[in-house]
Short mmCIF file of C-alpha atoms in Angstrom, two decimals:
data_model
loop_
_atom_site.label_atom_id
_atom_site.label_comp_id
_atom_site.label_asym_id
_atom_site.label_seq_id
_atom_site.Cartn_x
_atom_site.Cartn_y
_atom_site.Cartn_z
CA MET C 26 80.05 -138.30 -15.50
CA VAL C 27 79.87 -135.84 -12.59
CA ARG C 28 81.24 -132.38 -13.34
CA GLU C 29 81.20 -129.01 -11.71
CA TRP C 30 78.51 -126.85 -13.05
CA ASP C 31 77.60 -123.22 -12.97
CA PRO C 32 73.95 -122.22 -13.57
CA ARG C 33 75.05 -118.73 -14.67
CA THR C 34 76.80 -119.99 -17.75
CA ALA C 35 74.89 -123.22 -18.37
CA SER C 36 72.97 -123.53 -21.60
CA SER C 37 69.28 -123.12 -21.70
CA ALA C 38 69.06 -126.86 -22.68
CA GLU C 39 70.87 -127.79 -19.48
CA ILE C 40 68.61 -125.61 -17.32
CA ALA C 41 65.54 -127.30 -19.08
CA SER C 42 67.07 -130.73 -18.50
CA LEU C 43 67.59 -130.09 -14.83
CA LEU C 44 64.07 -128.87 -14.54
CA ASP C 45 62.81 -132.11 -16.01
CA THR C 46 64.75 -134.11 -13.50
CA LEU C 47 63.42 -131.98 -10.58
CA ASN C 48 59.89 -132.50 -11.76
CA ALA C 49 60.40 -136.22 -12.28
CA VAL C 50 61.55 -136.47 -8.67
CA LEU C 51 58.56 -134.51 -7.54
CA ALA C 52 56.26 -136.82 -9.50
CA ALA C 53 57.75 -139.82 -7.90
CA ASP C 54 58.25 -138.67 -4.32
CA LEU C 55 55.82 -135.83 -3.75
CA PRO C 56 53.08 -136.34 -6.34
CA GLN C 57 50.73 -133.79 -4.68
CA ASP C 58 53.33 -130.93 -5.06
CA PRO C 59 52.93 -128.78 -8.12
CA PRO C 60 55.55 -129.10 -10.94
CA TRP C 61 58.13 -126.41 -11.21
CA ARG C 62 58.41 -124.06 -14.17
CA GLU C 63 61.42 -122.68 -16.11
CA ARG C 64 60.83 -118.99 -15.48
CA SER C 65 63.80 -117.54 -13.50
CA MET C 66 65.04 -121.13 -12.85
CA ARG C 67 68.65 -119.96 -13.65
CA GLU C 68 68.39 -117.13 -11.23
CA TYR C 69 66.92 -119.33 -8.56
CA LEU C 70 69.86 -121.69 -8.80
CA ALA C 71 72.48 -119.01 -9.07
CA GLU C 72 71.58 -116.23 -6.66
CA VAL C 73 72.82 -116.22 -3.07
CA MET C 74 73.11 -113.91 -0.12
CA PRO C 75 76.29 -111.88 0.49
CA GLY C 76 78.89 -113.97 2.32
CA GLU C 77 77.40 -117.26 1.12
CA ARG C 78 78.52 -119.49 -1.76
CA ARG C 79 76.75 -122.27 -3.75
CA ILE C 80 78.81 -124.82 -5.50
CA SER C 81 77.00 -127.21 -8.09
CA TRP C 82 77.71 -130.32 -9.93
CA VAL C 83 75.64 -132.33 -12.44
CA ALA C 84 75.68 -135.91 -13.70
CA GLN C 85 74.97 -136.12 -17.45
CA ALA C 86 74.09 -139.01 -19.54
CA GLU C 87 76.19 -139.95 -22.58
CA PRO C 88 75.57 -137.85 -25.71
CA ALA C 89 72.83 -139.12 -28.07
CA ALA C 90 73.53 -140.85 -31.29
CA ASP C 91 73.08 -137.65 -33.15
CA GLY C 92 75.70 -135.91 -31.02
CA SER C 93 73.21 -133.90 -28.90
CA PRO C 94 74.08 -133.59 -25.21
CA GLY C 95 72.79 -136.32 -22.88
CA ALA C 96 70.16 -135.45 -20.25
CA ILE C 97 71.05 -134.30 -16.73
CA LEU C 98 70.33 -137.31 -14.62
CA GLY C 99 71.52 -135.93 -11.33
CA HIS C 100 72.43 -132.69 -9.55
CA VAL C 101 73.99 -131.71 -6.27
CA HIS C 102 74.74 -128.32 -4.79
CA VAL C 103 76.11 -127.27 -1.49
CA LEU C 104 75.38 -123.93 -0.01
CA LEU C 105 78.28 -122.78 2.28
CA LEU C 106 77.00 -120.56 5.06
CA GLY C 107 78.16 -119.93 8.61
CA ASP C 108 79.85 -123.12 9.73
CA ILE C 109 77.96 -125.65 7.77
CA GLY C 110 77.52 -126.92 4.24
CA VAL C 111 73.86 -127.39 3.33
CA LEU C 112 73.35 -130.16 0.74
CA GLU C 113 70.75 -130.71 -1.89
CA VAL C 114 70.71 -133.76 -4.16
CA LEU C 115 68.41 -134.74 -7.06
CA VAL C 116 68.63 -138.01 -8.83
CA HIS C 117 66.26 -138.85 -11.63
CA PRO C 118 64.06 -141.82 -10.68
CA SER C 119 65.39 -143.74 -13.67
CA ALA C 120 68.99 -143.47 -12.36
CA ARG C 121 68.29 -144.49 -8.77
CA ARG C 122 70.03 -147.41 -7.20
CA THR C 123 73.06 -147.00 -9.55
CA GLY C 124 75.37 -145.43 -7.08
CA LEU C 125 74.90 -142.01 -8.62
CA GLY C 126 73.44 -140.37 -5.48
CA ARG C 127 76.57 -141.59 -3.44
CA ASP C 128 78.84 -140.21 -6.09
CA LEU C 129 77.13 -136.91 -6.05
CA VAL C 130 77.21 -136.69 -2.25
CA LEU C 131 80.91 -137.78 -2.18
CA THR C 132 81.78 -135.08 -4.74
CA ALA C 133 80.19 -132.34 -2.68
CA ALA C 134 81.50 -133.72 0.70
CA ARG C 135 85.00 -133.70 -0.50
CA ARG C 136 84.69 -130.01 -1.51
CA VAL C 137 83.07 -129.02 1.86
CA TYR C 138 86.00 -130.76 3.59
CA GLN C 139 88.55 -129.05 1.46
CA GLU C 140 86.90 -125.76 2.26
CA GLY C 141 87.44 -126.32 5.94
CA PHE C 142 83.86 -126.97 7.07
CA GLN C 143 83.24 -129.52 9.69
CA SER C 144 79.69 -130.58 9.09
CA ILE C 145 77.07 -131.11 6.35
CA GLY C 146 73.33 -130.68 6.83
CA VAL C 147 70.50 -131.74 4.60
CA GLU C 148 66.66 -131.36 4.54
CA VAL C 149 65.03 -134.75 4.13
CA VAL C 150 61.32 -135.11 3.31
CA GLY C 151 59.50 -137.73 5.33
CA ASP C 152 58.11 -140.85 3.63
CA THR C 153 60.48 -140.51 0.68
CA PRO C 154 63.41 -142.68 -0.38
CA ALA C 155 65.72 -139.84 0.82
CA VAL C 156 65.19 -140.96 4.41
CA ALA C 157 66.75 -144.38 4.05
CA PHE C 158 69.38 -143.03 1.63
CA TYR C 159 70.82 -140.52 4.01
CA GLU C 160 70.50 -142.76 7.04
CA SER C 161 72.54 -145.35 5.21
CA LEU C 162 75.27 -142.78 4.79
CA GLY C 163 75.37 -142.22 8.47
CA PHE C 164 73.49 -138.91 8.69
CA SER C 165 71.71 -138.33 12.01
CA LYS C 166 68.32 -136.70 12.43
CA GLU C 167 68.57 -133.38 14.36
CA TYR C 168 65.32 -131.65 13.95
CA VAL C 169 61.75 -132.41 12.79
CA GLU C 170 58.99 -130.05 11.55
CA THR C 171 55.62 -130.64 10.28
CA ARG C 172 54.72 -129.38 6.81
CA SER C 173 51.08 -128.35 6.47
CA VAL C 174 49.20 -127.31 3.34
CA LEU C 175 46.21 -125.06 2.92
CA ASP C 176 43.96 -125.56 -0.09
CA LEU C 177 42.47 -122.09 -0.82
CA SER C 178 39.49 -123.67 -2.58
CA GLY C 179 38.22 -124.86 0.78
CA VAL C 180 38.61 -121.61 2.66
CA ASP C 181 35.59 -119.93 4.17
CA TRP C 182 36.53 -116.31 3.21
CA ALA C 183 33.85 -114.68 5.28
CA GLU C 184 35.11 -116.50 8.32
CA LEU C 185 38.68 -115.63 7.43
CA ALA C 186 37.75 -111.98 7.15
CA GLU C 187 36.36 -112.15 10.76
CA MET C 188 39.62 -113.74 11.96
CA ALA C 189 41.66 -110.86 10.34
CA THR C 190 39.75 -108.38 12.49
CA GLY C 191 39.95 -110.34 15.66
CA ILE C 192 42.78 -108.30 17.16
CA SER C 193 42.80 -106.27 20.43
CA ALA C 194 42.44 -102.51 20.49
CA GLY C 195 45.69 -100.71 20.18
CA TYR C 196 47.00 -102.54 17.16
CA HIS C 197 46.51 -102.19 13.52
CA LEU C 198 47.68 -104.30 10.54
CA GLN C 199 49.49 -103.35 7.42
CA PHE C 200 50.11 -105.31 4.18
CA HIS C 201 53.30 -104.66 2.31
CA PRO C 202 53.85 -106.58 -0.99
CA GLY C 203 57.48 -106.86 -1.93
CA GLY C 204 58.71 -106.25 1.68
CA PRO C 205 58.39 -103.79 4.53
CA PRO C 206 58.95 -100.05 3.86
CA ASP C 207 62.43 -98.78 4.60
CA GLU C 208 61.18 -96.75 7.52
CA LEU C 209 60.00 -99.90 9.29
CA ILE C 210 63.08 -102.07 8.53
CA GLU C 211 64.69 -101.49 11.88
CA ALA C 212 61.55 -102.10 13.85
CA TYR C 213 61.02 -105.21 11.72
CA ALA C 214 64.50 -106.41 12.49
CA ARG C 215 63.98 -105.94 16.16
CA ALA C 216 60.91 -108.06 16.18
CA LYS C 217 62.72 -110.83 14.32
CA ALA C 218 65.75 -110.66 16.60
CA GLU C 219 63.75 -110.67 19.79
CA VAL C 220 61.68 -113.68 19.13
CA ARG C 221 63.27 -116.60 17.18
CA ASP C 222 60.36 -118.95 17.53
CA VAL C 223 59.84 -118.95 13.69
CA GLU C 224 58.61 -121.37 11.12
CA ASP C 225 62.03 -122.05 9.72
CA GLY C 226 64.57 -124.71 10.66
CA GLU C 227 68.26 -124.18 11.28
CA LEU C 228 69.12 -124.89 7.66
CA ARG C 229 66.92 -122.05 6.52
CA PRO C 230 68.27 -119.26 8.56
CA SER C 231 66.36 -116.08 9.04
CA SER C 232 67.79 -112.45 9.10
CA TYR C 233 67.92 -110.45 12.37
CA ASP C 234 69.46 -107.13 11.51
CA PRO C 235 68.45 -104.36 9.14
CA GLU C 236 71.27 -104.70 6.50
CA ARG C 237 70.86 -108.45 6.41
CA LEU C 238 67.11 -108.05 5.98
CA ARG C 239 67.62 -105.77 3.00
CA ASP C 240 70.07 -108.19 1.53
CA SER C 241 67.64 -111.06 2.14
CA LEU C 242 64.72 -109.24 0.34
CA ASP C 243 67.00 -108.25 -2.61
CA CYS C 244 68.19 -111.99 -2.96
CA LEU C 245 64.55 -113.18 -2.96
CA HIS C 246 63.56 -110.74 -5.83
CA ARG C 247 66.62 -111.69 -7.88
CA ARG C 248 65.69 -115.38 -7.50
CA GLY C 249 62.16 -114.75 -8.78
CA MET C 250 60.56 -115.05 -5.31
CA LYS C 251 58.10 -112.33 -4.43
CA PRO C 252 57.72 -111.63 -0.63
CA TYR C 253 54.60 -110.43 0.92
CA ILE C 254 54.50 -109.03 4.46
CA VAL C 255 51.72 -108.38 7.04
CA LEU C 256 52.64 -106.45 10.11
CA ALA C 257 50.87 -105.77 13.35
CA LEU C 258 51.90 -102.31 14.66
CA HIS C 259 51.60 -101.30 18.23
CA GLU C 260 49.72 -97.84 17.96
CA GLN C 261 51.22 -96.43 21.09
CA THR C 262 54.88 -97.04 20.35
CA GLY C 263 54.91 -97.70 16.57
CA GLU C 264 56.75 -100.83 17.19
CA VAL C 265 56.32 -104.05 15.09
CA ALA C 266 54.38 -106.33 17.49
CA GLY C 267 54.02 -109.17 15.05
CA LEU C 268 54.77 -110.13 11.47
CA THR C 269 54.16 -112.82 9.05
CA GLU C 270 55.89 -113.46 5.62
CA VAL C 271 54.82 -115.39 2.61
CA VAL C 272 56.86 -115.85 -0.54
CA VAL C 273 55.30 -116.73 -4.02
CA PRO C 274 58.01 -118.23 -6.30
CA VAL C 275 57.51 -117.67 -10.02
CA GLN C 276 58.95 -121.16 -10.40
CA HIS C 277 55.78 -122.63 -8.80
CA PRO C 278 53.26 -119.75 -8.59
CA THR C 279 50.26 -121.93 -7.52
CA ARG C 280 51.77 -122.89 -4.19
CA ALA C 281 53.24 -120.18 -1.83
CA ASP C 282 55.78 -120.68 0.96
CA GLN C 283 55.12 -119.41 4.45
CA TYR C 284 58.32 -118.04 5.98
CA ASP C 285 58.54 -116.44 9.47
CA THR C 286 55.60 -115.74 11.65
CA ILE C 287 56.59 -113.92 14.84
CA VAL C 288 54.65 -112.28 17.71
CA VAL C 289 56.88 -110.37 20.14
CA GLN C 290 56.68 -111.71 23.62
CA ASP C 291 55.16 -108.53 25.22
CA HIS C 292 52.36 -108.52 22.67
CA ARG C 293 51.22 -112.18 22.84
CA GLY C 294 47.68 -113.02 23.89
CA TYR C 295 45.99 -110.21 21.81
CA GLY C 296 44.99 -112.38 18.82
CA ILE C 297 47.82 -111.06 16.63
CA ASP C 298 49.07 -114.42 15.32
CA ARG C 299 45.73 -115.56 13.82
CA ALA C 300 44.80 -111.98 12.59
CA ILE C 301 48.05 -111.41 10.66
CA LYS C 302 47.88 -114.83 9.03
CA ALA C 303 44.27 -114.45 8.06
CA ARG C 304 44.93 -110.98 6.62
CA MET C 305 47.82 -112.47 4.66
CA LEU C 306 45.57 -115.01 3.05
CA LEU C 307 42.92 -112.38 2.12
CA GLU C 308 45.58 -110.15 0.49
CA LEU C 309 47.09 -113.12 -1.46
CA ARG C 310 43.66 -114.01 -2.87
CA SER C 311 43.66 -110.68 -4.72
CA ALA C 312 47.41 -110.32 -5.36
CA GLU C 313 48.24 -113.78 -6.82
CA ALA C 314 45.70 -114.93 -9.37
CA GLU C 315 47.34 -118.31 -9.90
CA LEU C 316 47.69 -119.13 -6.22
CA THR C 317 45.85 -122.22 -5.03
CA GLU C 318 47.76 -123.40 -1.98
CA VAL C 319 50.04 -122.23 0.74
CA GLN C 320 52.45 -124.46 2.54
CA THR C 321 53.99 -123.92 6.00
CA TRP C 322 56.44 -125.63 8.39
CA ASN C 323 56.14 -125.74 12.12
CA ALA C 324 58.20 -127.24 14.86
CA GLN C 325 56.18 -130.10 16.37
CA ALA C 326 56.47 -128.58 19.85
CA ASN C 327 54.92 -125.13 18.56
CA GLU C 328 51.42 -126.13 19.66
CA ALA C 329 50.19 -122.51 19.53
CA MET C 330 51.06 -122.01 15.97
CA LEU C 331 49.81 -125.43 14.90
CA LYS C 332 46.55 -124.58 16.61
CA VAL C 333 46.29 -121.33 14.57
CA ASN C 334 47.07 -122.99 11.41
CA ALA C 335 44.46 -125.64 11.98
CA GLU C 336 41.88 -122.86 12.55
CA LEU C 337 42.88 -121.27 9.26
CA GLY C 338 42.30 -124.64 7.53
CA TYR C 339 45.85 -126.04 7.06
CA ARG C 340 46.12 -129.76 7.14
CA PRO C 341 49.30 -131.61 8.17
CA ASP C 342 51.10 -133.23 5.16
CA ARG C 343 54.38 -134.83 6.19
CA GLU C 344 57.48 -134.56 8.30
CA TRP C 345 60.32 -132.28 7.14
CA CYS C 346 63.56 -133.37 8.76
CA GLU C 347 67.02 -131.94 9.23
CA TYR C 348 69.79 -134.40 9.11
CA SER C 349 73.69 -133.65 9.67
CA ILE C 350 76.93 -135.53 9.71
CA ASP C 351 80.61 -134.80 10.31
CA VAL C 352 82.23 -134.07 6.96
CA ALA C 353 85.39 -136.13 7.51
CA GLU C 354 83.25 -139.07 8.75
CA LEU C 355 81.11 -138.84 5.62
CA VAL C 356 84.03 -138.81 3.24
CA HIS C 357 85.75 -141.66 4.91
CA ARG C 358 82.48 -143.72 4.77
CA LEU C 359 81.96 -143.07 1.14
CA ASP C 360 85.54 -143.63 0.16
CA ALA C 361 85.69 -146.86 2.07
CA GLY C 362 82.58 -148.05 0.20
CA ARG C 363 83.95 -147.51 -3.29
#
């Protein structure tokens, strides 16, 4: 049975059951990824940015013989933002090839269509069953990134410290746990707006104005995701010449997520990109005791950042793809196949 589901009002047992399904999917499809924890899982599922909406459904097994609720075997949510609905589907490995995944996608697609959106996008991890699943539904690949992972146990910290100081005169670095200070928000936003060559894809939009940045940082904190920022400041102007962002989620605190890394066009060629990322790793070593890995995503054409990451010790892991489809076409396909 597929039913609409609100994580804000869901029972603790349902949250725990959904987490079990998520970890079962990871164990089957991404066995090297760390399992998720229950801490702030409800908030992670419920909180969104202003102007965005997330609608969720679950598929639940029949109640047990003793009357206790059945396990959650599948989950789908769609994030409505801008002009697209962004889909995320989980199906427990034990319930695959039963049609449940198609039912979940159809349920979400019908709502997206009713809401007046024209397209649906989804992130699909390479070398997992999701690739064949979404391609069978007619989704088209639009964009490909490479995910790379850094194992902190193999880092040469002395060499990393040298990299962190390898920046030209006229710049200095600042570390800001929790986010940039308010007096730098506008300069920070200008740097992000000027250069959009970031380590995020279209389905993970960045924020390019001060108010949106404040909202984004607040949303991260509410979801249990702690941001860390390293800035390169141009001493003559006080402007943000470069920045890098890493987020450590309490749901998987052993592996951090790299967000944007940006060097403003006029400040490229001064060693900023490598220095800010090296400084970030040095700071994280002290700030996050449980952290063992950092993962990052790069456009395959971004050779400069791929080179920097390789120098820091990141190793390519797998492709991370964005697929999309016209909503009306998807609903028609799925209804015709029933």
